[in-house]
XYZ file of C-alpha atoms in Angstrom:
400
model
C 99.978 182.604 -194.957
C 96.763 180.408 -194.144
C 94.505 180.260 -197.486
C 91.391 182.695 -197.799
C 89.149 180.769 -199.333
C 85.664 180.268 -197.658
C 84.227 177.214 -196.438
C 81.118 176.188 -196.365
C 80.721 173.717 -193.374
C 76.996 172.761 -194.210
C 78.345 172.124 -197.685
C 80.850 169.951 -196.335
C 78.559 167.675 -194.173
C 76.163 167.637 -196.844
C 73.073 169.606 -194.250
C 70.714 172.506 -194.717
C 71.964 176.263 -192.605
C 68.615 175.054 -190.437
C 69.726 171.362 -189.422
C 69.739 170.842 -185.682
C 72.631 169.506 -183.490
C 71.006 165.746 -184.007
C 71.212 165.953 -188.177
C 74.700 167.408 -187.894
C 75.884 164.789 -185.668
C 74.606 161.773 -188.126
C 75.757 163.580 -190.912
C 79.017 163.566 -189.434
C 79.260 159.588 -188.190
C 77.847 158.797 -191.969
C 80.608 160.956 -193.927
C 83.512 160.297 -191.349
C 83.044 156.208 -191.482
C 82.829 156.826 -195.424
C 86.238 158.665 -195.739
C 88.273 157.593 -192.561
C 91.798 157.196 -193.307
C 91.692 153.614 -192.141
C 88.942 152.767 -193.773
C 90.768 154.231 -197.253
C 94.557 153.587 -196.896
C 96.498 155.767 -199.453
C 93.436 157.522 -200.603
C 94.636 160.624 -200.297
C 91.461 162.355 -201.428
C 89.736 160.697 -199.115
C 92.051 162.036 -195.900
C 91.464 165.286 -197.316
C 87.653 165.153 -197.364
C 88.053 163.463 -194.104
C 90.040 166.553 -192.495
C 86.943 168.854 -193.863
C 84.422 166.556 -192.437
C 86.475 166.539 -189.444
C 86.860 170.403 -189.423
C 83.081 171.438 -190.505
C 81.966 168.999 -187.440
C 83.853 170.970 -185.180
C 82.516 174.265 -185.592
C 78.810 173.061 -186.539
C 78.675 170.869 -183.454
C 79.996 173.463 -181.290
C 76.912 175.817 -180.138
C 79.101 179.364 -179.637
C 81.143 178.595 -182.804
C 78.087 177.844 -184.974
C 76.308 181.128 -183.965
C 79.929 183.174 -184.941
C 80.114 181.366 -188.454
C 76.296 181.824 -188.849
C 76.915 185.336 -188.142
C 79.843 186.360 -190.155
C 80.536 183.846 -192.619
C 83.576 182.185 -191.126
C 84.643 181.494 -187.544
C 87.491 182.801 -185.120
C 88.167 183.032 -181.703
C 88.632 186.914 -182.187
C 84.990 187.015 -182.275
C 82.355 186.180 -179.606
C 78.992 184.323 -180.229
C 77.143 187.320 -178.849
C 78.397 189.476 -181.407
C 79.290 192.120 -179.422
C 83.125 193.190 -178.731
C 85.695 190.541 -178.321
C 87.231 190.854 -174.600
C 90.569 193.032 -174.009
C 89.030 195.271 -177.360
C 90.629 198.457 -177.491
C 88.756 201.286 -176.828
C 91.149 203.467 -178.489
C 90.525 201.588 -181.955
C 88.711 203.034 -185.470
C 85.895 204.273 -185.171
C 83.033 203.592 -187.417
C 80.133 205.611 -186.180
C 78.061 207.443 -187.876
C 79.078 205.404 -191.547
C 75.736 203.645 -192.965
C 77.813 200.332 -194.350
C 74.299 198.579 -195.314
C 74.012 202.042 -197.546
C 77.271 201.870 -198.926
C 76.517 197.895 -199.692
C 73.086 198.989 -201.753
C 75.084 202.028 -203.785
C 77.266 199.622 -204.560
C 75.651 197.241 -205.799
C 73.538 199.348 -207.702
C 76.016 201.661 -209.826
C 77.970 198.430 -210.444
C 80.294 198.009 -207.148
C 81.378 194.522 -206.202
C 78.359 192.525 -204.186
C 79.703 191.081 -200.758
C 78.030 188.091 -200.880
C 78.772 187.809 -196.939
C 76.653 186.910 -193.785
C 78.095 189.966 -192.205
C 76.157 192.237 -194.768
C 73.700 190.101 -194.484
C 73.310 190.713 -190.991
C 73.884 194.819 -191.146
C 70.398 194.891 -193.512
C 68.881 193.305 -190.786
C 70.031 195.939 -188.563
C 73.267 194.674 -187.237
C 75.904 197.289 -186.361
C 79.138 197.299 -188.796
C 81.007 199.038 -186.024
C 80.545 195.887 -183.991
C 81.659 194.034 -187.072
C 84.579 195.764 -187.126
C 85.515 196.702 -183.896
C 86.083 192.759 -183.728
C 88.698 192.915 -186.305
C 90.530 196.156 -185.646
C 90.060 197.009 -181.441
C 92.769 195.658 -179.348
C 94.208 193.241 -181.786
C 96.933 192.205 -179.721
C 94.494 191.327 -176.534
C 94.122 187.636 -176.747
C 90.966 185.069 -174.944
C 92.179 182.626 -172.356
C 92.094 179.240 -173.971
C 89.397 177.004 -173.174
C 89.341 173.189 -172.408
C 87.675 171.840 -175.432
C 86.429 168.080 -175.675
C 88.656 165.761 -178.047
C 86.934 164.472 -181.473
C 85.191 161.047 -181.623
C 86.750 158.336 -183.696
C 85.057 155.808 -186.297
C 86.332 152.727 -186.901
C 85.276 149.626 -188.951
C 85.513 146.408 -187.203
C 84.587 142.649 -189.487
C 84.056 140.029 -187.377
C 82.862 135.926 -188.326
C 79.530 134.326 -187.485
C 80.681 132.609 -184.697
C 81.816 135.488 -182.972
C 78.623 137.453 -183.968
C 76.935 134.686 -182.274
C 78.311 133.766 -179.454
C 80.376 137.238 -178.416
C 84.222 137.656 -177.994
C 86.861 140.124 -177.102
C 88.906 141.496 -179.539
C 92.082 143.788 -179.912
C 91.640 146.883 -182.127
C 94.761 148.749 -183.247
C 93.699 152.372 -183.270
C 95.775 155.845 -184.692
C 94.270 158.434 -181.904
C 95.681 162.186 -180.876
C 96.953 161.582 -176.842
C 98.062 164.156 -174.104
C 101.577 164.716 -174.405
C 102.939 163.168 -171.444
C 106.164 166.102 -171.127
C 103.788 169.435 -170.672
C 100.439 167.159 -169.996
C 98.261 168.724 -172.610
C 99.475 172.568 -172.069
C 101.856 173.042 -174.952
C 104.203 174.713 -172.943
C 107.252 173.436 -171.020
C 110.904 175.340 -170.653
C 111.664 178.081 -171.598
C 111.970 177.355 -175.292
C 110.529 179.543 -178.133
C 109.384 177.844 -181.368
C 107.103 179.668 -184.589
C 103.500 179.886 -184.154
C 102.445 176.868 -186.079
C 98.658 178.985 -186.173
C 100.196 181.719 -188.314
C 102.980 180.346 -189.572
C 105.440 183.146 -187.772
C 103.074 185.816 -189.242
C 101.121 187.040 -186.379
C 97.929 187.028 -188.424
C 95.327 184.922 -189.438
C 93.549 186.069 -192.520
C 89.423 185.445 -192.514
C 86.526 186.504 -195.114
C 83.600 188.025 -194.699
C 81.877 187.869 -198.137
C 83.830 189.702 -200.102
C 86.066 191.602 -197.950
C 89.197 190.015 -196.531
C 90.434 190.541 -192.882
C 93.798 190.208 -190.982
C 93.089 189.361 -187.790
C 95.611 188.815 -184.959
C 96.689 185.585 -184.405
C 94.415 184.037 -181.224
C 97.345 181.211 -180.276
C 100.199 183.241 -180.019
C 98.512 187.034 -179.517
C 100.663 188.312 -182.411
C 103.462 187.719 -181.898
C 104.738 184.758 -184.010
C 106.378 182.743 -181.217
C 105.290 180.697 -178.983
C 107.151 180.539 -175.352
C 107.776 177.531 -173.156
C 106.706 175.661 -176.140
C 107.227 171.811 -175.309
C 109.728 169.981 -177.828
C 107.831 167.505 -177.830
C 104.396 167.972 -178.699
C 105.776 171.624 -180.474
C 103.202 173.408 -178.589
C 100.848 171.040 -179.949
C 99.975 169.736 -176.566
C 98.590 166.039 -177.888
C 100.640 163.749 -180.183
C 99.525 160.998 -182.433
C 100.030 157.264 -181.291
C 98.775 153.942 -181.737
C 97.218 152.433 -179.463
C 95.848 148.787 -178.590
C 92.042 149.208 -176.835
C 90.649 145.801 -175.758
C 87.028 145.759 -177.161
C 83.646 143.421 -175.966
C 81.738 142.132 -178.589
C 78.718 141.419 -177.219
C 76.587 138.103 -177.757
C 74.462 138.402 -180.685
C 75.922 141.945 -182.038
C 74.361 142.474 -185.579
C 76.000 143.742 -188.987
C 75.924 147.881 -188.443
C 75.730 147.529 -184.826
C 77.838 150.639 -183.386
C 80.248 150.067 -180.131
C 81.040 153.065 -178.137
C 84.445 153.097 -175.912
C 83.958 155.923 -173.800
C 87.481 158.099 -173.735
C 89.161 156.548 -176.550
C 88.946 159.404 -179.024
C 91.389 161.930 -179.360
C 92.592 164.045 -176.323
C 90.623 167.118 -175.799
C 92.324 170.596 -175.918
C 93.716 172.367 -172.787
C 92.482 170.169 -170.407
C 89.280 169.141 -172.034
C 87.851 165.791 -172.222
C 89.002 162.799 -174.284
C 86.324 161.852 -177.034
C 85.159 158.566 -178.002
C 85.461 155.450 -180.080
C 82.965 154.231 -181.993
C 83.039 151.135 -183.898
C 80.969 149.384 -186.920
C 80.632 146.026 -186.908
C 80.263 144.251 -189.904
C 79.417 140.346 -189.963
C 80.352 138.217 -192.567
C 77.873 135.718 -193.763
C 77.691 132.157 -192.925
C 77.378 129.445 -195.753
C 74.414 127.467 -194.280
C 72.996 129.790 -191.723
C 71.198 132.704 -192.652
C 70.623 135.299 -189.893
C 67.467 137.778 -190.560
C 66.769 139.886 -187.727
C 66.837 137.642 -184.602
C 65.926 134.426 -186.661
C 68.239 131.993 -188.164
C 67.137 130.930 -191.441
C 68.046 127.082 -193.155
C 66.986 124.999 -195.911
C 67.132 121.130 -195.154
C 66.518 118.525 -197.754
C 63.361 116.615 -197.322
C 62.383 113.008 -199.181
C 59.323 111.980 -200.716
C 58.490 109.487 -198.069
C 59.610 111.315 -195.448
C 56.984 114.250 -197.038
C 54.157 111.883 -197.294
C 54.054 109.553 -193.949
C 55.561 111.625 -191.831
C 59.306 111.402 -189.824
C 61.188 113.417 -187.045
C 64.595 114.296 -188.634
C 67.672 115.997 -187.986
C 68.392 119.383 -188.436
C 71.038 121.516 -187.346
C 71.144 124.580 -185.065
C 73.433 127.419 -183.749
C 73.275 125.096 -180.517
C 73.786 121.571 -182.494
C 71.645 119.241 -183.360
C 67.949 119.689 -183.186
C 65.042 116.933 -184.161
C 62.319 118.224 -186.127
C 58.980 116.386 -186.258
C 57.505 116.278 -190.265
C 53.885 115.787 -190.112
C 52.331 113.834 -192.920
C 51.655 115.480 -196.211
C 54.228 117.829 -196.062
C 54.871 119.826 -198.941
C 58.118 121.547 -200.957
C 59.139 124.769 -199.669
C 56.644 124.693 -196.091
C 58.444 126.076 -193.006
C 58.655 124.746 -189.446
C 59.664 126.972 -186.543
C 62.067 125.934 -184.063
C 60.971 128.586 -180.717
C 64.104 130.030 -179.362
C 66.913 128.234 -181.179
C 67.726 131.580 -182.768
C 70.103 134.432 -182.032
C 70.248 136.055 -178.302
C 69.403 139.486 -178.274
C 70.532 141.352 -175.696
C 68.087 144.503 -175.147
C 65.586 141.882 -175.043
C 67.114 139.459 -172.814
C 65.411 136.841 -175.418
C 66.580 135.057 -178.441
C 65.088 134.187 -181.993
C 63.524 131.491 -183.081
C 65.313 129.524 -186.275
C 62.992 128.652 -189.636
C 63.310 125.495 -191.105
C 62.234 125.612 -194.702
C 62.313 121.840 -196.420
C 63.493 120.945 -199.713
C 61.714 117.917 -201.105
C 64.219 116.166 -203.121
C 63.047 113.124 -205.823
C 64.741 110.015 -205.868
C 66.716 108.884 -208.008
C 65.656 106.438 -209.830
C 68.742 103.718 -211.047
C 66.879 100.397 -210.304
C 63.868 98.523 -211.594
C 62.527 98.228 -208.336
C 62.460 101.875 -207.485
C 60.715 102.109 -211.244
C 58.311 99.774 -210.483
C 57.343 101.307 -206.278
C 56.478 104.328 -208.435
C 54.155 103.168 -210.707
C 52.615 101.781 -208.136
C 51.990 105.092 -206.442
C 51.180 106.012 -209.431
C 48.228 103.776 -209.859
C 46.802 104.442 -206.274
C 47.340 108.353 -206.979
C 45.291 109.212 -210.113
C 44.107 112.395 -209.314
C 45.487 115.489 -211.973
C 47.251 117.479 -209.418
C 47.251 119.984 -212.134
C 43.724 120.263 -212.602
C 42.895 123.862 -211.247
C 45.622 125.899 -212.669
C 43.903 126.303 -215.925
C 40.670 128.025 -214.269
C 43.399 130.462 -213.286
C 45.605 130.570 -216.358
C 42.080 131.003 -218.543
C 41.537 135.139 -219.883
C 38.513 137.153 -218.541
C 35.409 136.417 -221.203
């Protein structure tokens, strides 16, 4: 029989009872790229906390199911969001008028009775009808809600790609595990005339639920009670999707950045009884590039600079994402100063513009293996007597 234990879905995404359908949803993307099975092969905790992620984002994203587990505690399909009478209730069911539950819940708690602990109290002392409560659980158990078409869950996936193809933008083949429509019953679960256990309830019938500290048997919604499920397809075992790999062909685009997200529209997992597929979304992460360091739109480089070249002046060299690039040194120049090359950086394709690249020099000193090197530099020496050094002491010097 399914477990009883309650779960806390905001506990599981990490998000306050108040956080709207935009926190919920980055909560989500943040925990399910953090513990995706593919991200964390053999990790079996990590599937686990996955699944819960996976199972908390369901309900919480889900406007009708949030406002049932807000309600009572827990959700099921037994119960609608209005929280009035499920469909199909019978009329002919227990009948709880006339008992003052939120009474019973404060005599209890004050001669020493168990405390429920459970939204559905919760919601009585606000003035909530318990006969609504359970009239849910006990009317017309066997009556059972049409299944609705239910959108498929997104996918994350983590893709690393080099410089170059940051850069300059490829296509690349991603190897995804995704949920698909079973091709023999097309998504319905049903096909034949075969008859197969409930995998909902195990064969039981019932689902068991808790509402703070009561526990509740409630008729199972897949198979209305029974335990079986008819015309069950034998190959998706009433499942109606199946996993497979699949190959999906993705664009990177020219100048995609390190945490950029790709979304491939239909590429999640099937939806549910005719629903819509989800998504794929995919990370990119970069790796970094020995000489060229990419900040923003810029390219950042460091190029080696001589004395001579520093002090009269030269047009050198320097390289680029395009090539080669000639950079004019003005006279004077001094260690560590930084020349802009205007739109020799990365594209970026929002702003239909690209970067500019920053060319920081390096003055490097000879060196010095010859006696007329020595001798050049005493010269410049004796034309150069000025102490370079002279004002660092007026800043070096304590306050009087």
């Amino acid at each position: 029989m399914p477990s009883t234990a309650r779960k806390d879905y905001y506990e599981a995404l990490g998000v306050e009872r108040g956080a709207d359908a935009d926190e919920i949803r980055k909560a989500y993307r943040k925990l399910a790229r953090k513990y995706h099975p593919d991200l964390n092969p053999g990790d079996k905790a990590a599937e686990e906390r996955f699944k819960k992620v996976q199972e908390a984002y369901d309900i919480l994203s889900d406007e009708n199911k949030r406002k049932v587990y807000d309600q009572y505690g827990f959700y099921s399909d037994n119960i609608p969001p209005n929280g009035g009478p499920r469909p199909g209730a019978s009329p002919g069911g227990p009948n709880f008028e006339g008992f003052d539950f939120a009474e019973f819940l404060r005599n209890q708690q004050q001669y020493g009775g168990g405390a429920a602990g459970g939204t559905g109290f919760e919601e009585a002392e606000r003035g909530g009808s318990f006969r609504d409560i359970f009239g849910q659980f006990f009317g017309g158990g066997k009556a059972r809600q049409a299944v609705q078409p239910e959108r498929g869950a997104d996918l994350e996936y983590g893709l690393n790609v080099d410089f170059w193809q940051s850069i300059r933008g490829t296509q690349v083949k991603l190897n995804i595990s995704r949920q698909e429509t079973c091709e023999t019953c097309h998504g319905t679960g049903s096909a034949g005339k075969n008859v197969a256990v409930c995998p909902e309830c195990d064969g039981s019938g019932t689902v068991t639920q808790m509402a703070g500290a009561m526990k509740f048997n409630l008729t199972c919604n897949r198979c209305g009670g029974t335990g079986r499920l008819k015309n069950t397809c034998p190959t998706c075992r009433g499942e109606g999707t199946l996993t497979r790999s699949d190959t999906v062909e993705v664009r990177i685009p020219q100048g995609v950045a390190s945490g950029s997200r790709l979304r491939v529209a239909g590429k999640g997992n099937a939806g549910v009884a005719g629903g819509v597929a989800g998504d794929l979304y995919i990370t990119i992460r970069v790796e970094e590039h020995p000489f060229f360091k990419r900040e923003g739109d810029n390219i950042n480089i460091q190029v080696p600079l001589t004395v001579s070249e520093a002090g009269l002046g030269a047009k050198i060299e320097v390289p680029t994402i395009d090539g080669r690039a000639l950079l004019k040194i003005p006279q004077g120049t001094q260690n560590g100063q930084k020349f802009r090359l205007r739109e020799k950086g990365v594209f970026n394709g929002k702003k239909n513009a690209r970067g500019d690249e920053i060319v920081e020099v390096v003055l490097q000193a000879p060196d010095v293996r010859d006696e007329r090197t020595r001798e050049l530099l005493r010269e410049l020496a004796q034309v150069h007597t000025e102490d370079i050094r002279s004002d660092i002491w007026s800043k070096v010097q304590p306050a009087a």
